[in-house]
């Protein structure tokens, strides 16, 4: 069973500062780039068999959704180095922690779906990325299970 989630300093104020303005719009990734980051995340996680999250003594890092009010997002990365680069500033007390794919699929995504929490797969250093429904992420990470469930 995963450790309870604790919302840390990733909340709206920090991420809201990342919403593109006319001055910064050219620096922000395009939707196609964010989609490619998601695709790269899925490919890498399927190959390695694990995802990486950030955890401190008080729990896992959770952010406010940029898309939905009163909705949390848990960011995940495919590589330890990608997660580790986030361990600065407000997240300096966190460490990357690996979650094996089976546990991620069978426990994490199930509980996130029950809680209405979204996944943030493969976010950039600037915390830019897609917010994905846990069920959708599970289908992308383990399409064989979806095919088996849909078979007559």
PDB file of C-alpha atoms in Angstrom:
ATOM      1  CA  UNK A   1       0.000   0.000   0.000  1.00  0.00           C
ATOM      2  CA  UNK A   2       1.518   3.388  -0.965  1.00  0.00           C
ATOM      3  CA  UNK A   3       2.360   5.935   1.700  1.00  0.00           C
ATOM      4  CA  UNK A   4      -0.335   8.624   2.106  1.00  0.00           C
ATOM      5  CA  UNK A   5       0.104  11.593  -0.197  1.00  0.00           C
ATOM      6  CA  UNK A   6       0.979  14.974   1.238  1.00  0.00           C
ATOM      7  CA  UNK A   7       0.641  18.174  -0.765  1.00  0.00           C
ATOM      8  CA  UNK A   8       3.920  20.071  -0.644  1.00  0.00           C
ATOM      9  CA  UNK A   9       5.059  23.407  -2.008  1.00  0.00           C
ATOM     10  CA  UNK A  10       4.171  22.607  -5.587  1.00  0.00           C
ATOM     11  CA  UNK A  11       0.755  24.194  -5.228  1.00  0.00           C
ATOM     12  CA  UNK A  12      -0.958  26.635  -7.509  1.00  0.00           C
ATOM     13  CA  UNK A  13       1.282  29.608  -6.772  1.00  0.00           C
ATOM     14  CA  UNK A  14       4.417  27.829  -7.965  1.00  0.00           C
ATOM     15  CA  UNK A  15       2.918  26.152 -11.023  1.00  0.00           C
ATOM     16  CA  UNK A  16       0.685  29.093 -11.883  1.00  0.00           C
ATOM     17  CA  UNK A  17       3.808  31.147 -12.425  1.00  0.00           C
ATOM     18  CA  UNK A  18       4.547  28.737 -15.269  1.00  0.00           C
ATOM     19  CA  UNK A  19       1.430  29.567 -17.264  1.00  0.00           C
ATOM     20  CA  UNK A  20       2.656  31.133 -20.498  1.00  0.00           C
ATOM     21  CA  UNK A  21       2.418  34.885 -20.874  1.00  0.00           C
ATOM     22  CA  UNK A  22       2.947  36.689 -24.174  1.00  0.00           C
ATOM     23  CA  UNK A  23       6.574  37.241 -23.126  1.00  0.00           C
ATOM     24  CA  UNK A  24       7.221  33.586 -22.208  1.00  0.00           C
ATOM     25  CA  UNK A  25       4.933  31.784 -24.651  1.00  0.00           C
ATOM     26  CA  UNK A  26       7.753  31.155 -27.113  1.00  0.00           C
ATOM     27  CA  UNK A  27       9.779  29.485 -24.318  1.00  0.00           C
ATOM     28  CA  UNK A  28       7.001  27.119 -23.212  1.00  0.00           C
ATOM     29  CA  UNK A  29       6.778  23.661 -24.744  1.00  0.00           C
ATOM     30  CA  UNK A  30       4.109  23.119 -27.358  1.00  0.00           C
ATOM     31  CA  UNK A  31       1.312  20.612 -26.864  1.00  0.00           C
ATOM     32  CA  UNK A  32       3.101  18.357 -29.345  1.00  0.00           C
ATOM     33  CA  UNK A  33       6.292  18.519 -27.251  1.00  0.00           C
ATOM     34  CA  UNK A  34       4.366  17.722 -24.069  1.00  0.00           C
ATOM     35  CA  UNK A  35       2.655  14.816 -25.834  1.00  0.00           C
ATOM     36  CA  UNK A  36       6.077  13.574 -26.973  1.00  0.00           C
ATOM     37  CA  UNK A  37       7.344  13.784 -23.373  1.00  0.00           C
ATOM     38  CA  UNK A  38       4.378  11.607 -22.373  1.00  0.00           C
ATOM     39  CA  UNK A  39       5.133   9.099 -25.143  1.00  0.00           C
ATOM     40  CA  UNK A  40       8.804   9.020 -24.111  1.00  0.00           C
ATOM     41  CA  UNK A  41       7.767   8.482 -20.480  1.00  0.00           C
ATOM     42  CA  UNK A  42       5.548   5.514 -21.412  1.00  0.00           C
ATOM     43  CA  UNK A  43       8.271   3.938 -23.562  1.00  0.00           C
ATOM     44  CA  UNK A  44      10.973   4.353 -20.912  1.00  0.00           C
ATOM     45  CA  UNK A  45       8.802   3.099 -18.043  1.00  0.00           C
ATOM     46  CA  UNK A  46       7.699   0.037 -19.980  1.00  0.00           C
ATOM     47  CA  UNK A  47      11.371  -0.724 -20.727  1.00  0.00           C
ATOM     48  CA  UNK A  48      12.659  -0.175 -17.164  1.00  0.00           C
ATOM     49  CA  UNK A  49       9.673  -1.541 -15.230  1.00  0.00           C
ATOM     50  CA  UNK A  50       9.558   1.374 -12.792  1.00  0.00           C
ATOM     51  CA  UNK A  51       8.532   4.980 -12.300  1.00  0.00           C
ATOM     52  CA  UNK A  52      10.078   7.586 -10.023  1.00  0.00           C
ATOM     53  CA  UNK A  53       8.329   9.910  -7.614  1.00  0.00           C
ATOM     54  CA  UNK A  54       9.581  12.379  -5.018  1.00  0.00           C
ATOM     55  CA  UNK A  55       9.217  11.680  -1.326  1.00  0.00           C
ATOM     56  CA  UNK A  56      10.255  13.358   1.918  1.00  0.00           C
ATOM     57  CA  UNK A  57       9.660  12.576   5.580  1.00  0.00           C
ATOM     58  CA  UNK A  58       6.131  13.989   5.281  1.00  0.00           C
ATOM     59  CA  UNK A  59       5.067  12.084   2.154  1.00  0.00           C
ATOM     60  CA  UNK A  60       4.991  12.119  -1.623  1.00  0.00           C
ATOM     61  CA  UNK A  61       5.038  15.328  -3.655  1.00  0.00           C
ATOM     62  CA  UNK A  62       1.574  16.312  -4.877  1.00  0.00           C
ATOM     63  CA  UNK A  63       0.733  19.406  -6.947  1.00  0.00           C
ATOM     64  CA  UNK A  64      -2.421  21.363  -7.630  1.00  0.00           C
ATOM     65  CA  UNK A  65      -3.876  20.756 -11.080  1.00  0.00           C
ATOM     66  CA  UNK A  66      -3.554  23.561 -13.597  1.00  0.00           C
ATOM     67  CA  UNK A  67      -6.607  22.228 -15.444  1.00  0.00           C
ATOM     68  CA  UNK A  68      -9.110  21.274 -12.760  1.00  0.00           C
ATOM     69  CA  UNK A  69     -10.071  23.071  -9.582  1.00  0.00           C
ATOM     70  CA  UNK A  70      -9.678  21.097  -6.340  1.00  0.00           C
ATOM     71  CA  UNK A  71      -7.750  18.331  -8.110  1.00  0.00           C
ATOM     72  CA  UNK A  72      -4.305  17.031  -7.207  1.00  0.00           C
ATOM     73  CA  UNK A  73      -1.619  15.770  -9.571  1.00  0.00           C
ATOM     74  CA  UNK A  74       1.260  13.503  -8.605  1.00  0.00           C
ATOM     75  CA  UNK A  75       4.280  14.020 -10.859  1.00  0.00           C
ATOM     76  CA  UNK A  76       6.251  10.962 -11.976  1.00  0.00           C
ATOM     77  CA  UNK A  77       9.402  10.547 -14.024  1.00  0.00           C
ATOM     78  CA  UNK A  78      10.833   7.659 -16.002  1.00  0.00           C
ATOM     79  CA  UNK A  79      14.420   8.174 -14.848  1.00  0.00           C
ATOM     80  CA  UNK A  80      15.962   8.804 -11.440  1.00  0.00           C
ATOM     81  CA  UNK A  81      18.019  11.696 -12.841  1.00  0.00           C
ATOM     82  CA  UNK A  82      14.873  13.434 -14.117  1.00  0.00           C
ATOM     83  CA  UNK A  83      13.261  13.152 -10.689  1.00  0.00           C
ATOM     84  CA  UNK A  84      16.449  14.186  -8.873  1.00  0.00           C
ATOM     85  CA  UNK A  85      16.711  17.458 -10.804  1.00  0.00           C
ATOM     86  CA  UNK A  86      13.464  18.515  -9.105  1.00  0.00           C
ATOM     87  CA  UNK A  87      14.987  18.137  -5.615  1.00  0.00           C
ATOM     88  CA  UNK A  88      15.810  21.798  -5.127  1.00  0.00           C
ATOM     89  CA  UNK A  89      14.185  24.926  -3.762  1.00  0.00           C
ATOM     90  CA  UNK A  90      10.836  23.993  -2.182  1.00  0.00           C
ATOM     91  CA  UNK A  91      11.507  20.296  -2.872  1.00  0.00           C
ATOM     92  CA  UNK A  92      15.088  20.191  -1.554  1.00  0.00           C
ATOM     93  CA  UNK A  93      14.088  17.805   1.262  1.00  0.00           C
ATOM     94  CA  UNK A  94      12.739  15.220  -1.189  1.00  0.00           C
ATOM     95  CA  UNK A  95      14.482  12.221  -2.693  1.00  0.00           C
ATOM     96  CA  UNK A  96      13.638  10.239  -5.819  1.00  0.00           C
ATOM     97  CA  UNK A  97      12.007   6.914  -4.953  1.00  0.00           C
ATOM     98  CA  UNK A  98      11.469   4.096  -7.455  1.00  0.00           C
ATOM     99  CA  UNK A  99       8.080   2.398  -7.677  1.00  0.00           C
ATOM    100  CA  UNK A 100       8.022  -0.902  -9.541  1.00  0.00           C
ATOM    101  CA  UNK A 101       5.590  -1.003 -12.437  1.00  0.00           C
ATOM    102  CA  UNK A 102       3.417  -3.778 -10.992  1.00  0.00           C
ATOM    103  CA  UNK A 103       2.898  -1.849  -7.737  1.00  0.00           C
ATOM    104  CA  UNK A 104       2.323   1.338  -9.680  1.00  0.00           C
ATOM    105  CA  UNK A 105      -0.361  -0.273 -11.831  1.00  0.00           C
ATOM    106  CA  UNK A 106      -2.048  -2.418  -9.168  1.00  0.00           C
ATOM    107  CA  UNK A 107      -1.975  -0.013  -6.234  1.00  0.00           C
ATOM    108  CA  UNK A 108      -0.984   3.528  -7.082  1.00  0.00           C
ATOM    109  CA  UNK A 109      -3.102   4.111 -10.168  1.00  0.00           C
ATOM    110  CA  UNK A 110      -6.093   2.353  -8.604  1.00  0.00           C
ATOM    111  CA  UNK A 111      -5.931   4.502  -5.466  1.00  0.00           C
ATOM    112  CA  UNK A 112      -5.313   7.662  -7.490  1.00  0.00           C
ATOM    113  CA  UNK A 113      -8.392   6.938  -9.606  1.00  0.00           C
ATOM    114  CA  UNK A 114     -10.479   6.334  -6.480  1.00  0.00           C
ATOM    115  CA  UNK A 115      -9.217   9.620  -4.993  1.00  0.00           C
ATOM    116  CA  UNK A 116      -9.703  11.638  -8.194  1.00  0.00           C
ATOM    117  CA  UNK A 117      -5.960  12.366  -8.363  1.00  0.00           C
ATOM    118  CA  UNK A 118      -4.285  12.811 -11.745  1.00  0.00           C
ATOM    119  CA  UNK A 119      -0.820  11.682 -12.868  1.00  0.00           C
ATOM    120  CA  UNK A 120       1.820  14.069 -14.173  1.00  0.00           C
ATOM    121  CA  UNK A 121       4.012  11.790 -16.308  1.00  0.00           C
ATOM    122  CA  UNK A 122       7.367  13.065 -17.510  1.00  0.00           C
ATOM    123  CA  UNK A 123       7.021  16.701 -16.488  1.00  0.00           C
ATOM    124  CA  UNK A 124       9.833  19.040 -17.456  1.00  0.00           C
ATOM    125  CA  UNK A 125      12.204  20.718 -14.994  1.00  0.00           C
ATOM    126  CA  UNK A 126       9.788  23.674 -15.091  1.00  0.00           C
ATOM    127  CA  UNK A 127       6.911  21.334 -14.080  1.00  0.00           C
ATOM    128  CA  UNK A 128       5.264  21.597 -17.457  1.00  0.00           C
ATOM    129  CA  UNK A 129       3.478  18.545 -18.731  1.00  0.00           C
ATOM    130  CA  UNK A 130       0.232  16.729 -19.284  1.00  0.00           C
ATOM    131  CA  UNK A 131      -2.200  15.801 -16.523  1.00  0.00           C
ATOM    132  CA  UNK A 132      -3.433  12.277 -17.227  1.00  0.00           C
ATOM    133  CA  UNK A 133      -6.273  10.217 -15.745  1.00  0.00           C
ATOM    134  CA  UNK A 134      -4.761   7.227 -13.883  1.00  0.00           C
ATOM    135  CA  UNK A 135      -6.851   4.713 -15.849  1.00  0.00           C
ATOM    136  CA  UNK A 136      -5.612   6.161 -19.137  1.00  0.00           C
ATOM    137  CA  UNK A 137      -1.996   6.014 -17.963  1.00  0.00           C
ATOM    138  CA  UNK A 138      -2.493   2.398 -16.876  1.00  0.00           C
ATOM    139  CA  UNK A 139      -3.857   1.504 -20.315  1.00  0.00           C
ATOM    140  CA  UNK A 140      -0.834   3.095 -21.982  1.00  0.00           C
ATOM    141  CA  UNK A 141       1.679   1.422 -19.668  1.00  0.00           C
ATOM    142  CA  UNK A 142       0.088  -2.014 -19.836  1.00  0.00           C
ATOM    143  CA  UNK A 143      -1.984  -2.324 -23.021  1.00  0.00           C
ATOM    144  CA  UNK A 144      -1.861  -6.120 -22.807  1.00  0.00           C
ATOM    145  CA  UNK A 145      -4.137  -6.044 -19.753  1.00  0.00           C
ATOM    146  CA  UNK A 146      -6.628  -3.852 -21.577  1.00  0.00           C
ATOM    147  CA  UNK A 147      -6.640  -6.224 -24.574  1.00  0.00           C
ATOM    148  CA  UNK A 148      -7.150  -9.240 -22.289  1.00  0.00           C
ATOM    149  CA  UNK A 149     -10.079  -7.563 -20.494  1.00  0.00           C
ATOM    150  CA  UNK A 150     -11.716  -6.631 -23.805  1.00  0.00           C
ATOM    151  CA  UNK A 151     -11.311 -10.081 -25.361  1.00  0.00           C
ATOM    152  CA  UNK A 152     -14.559 -12.093 -25.617  1.00  0.00           C
TER     153      UNK A 152
END
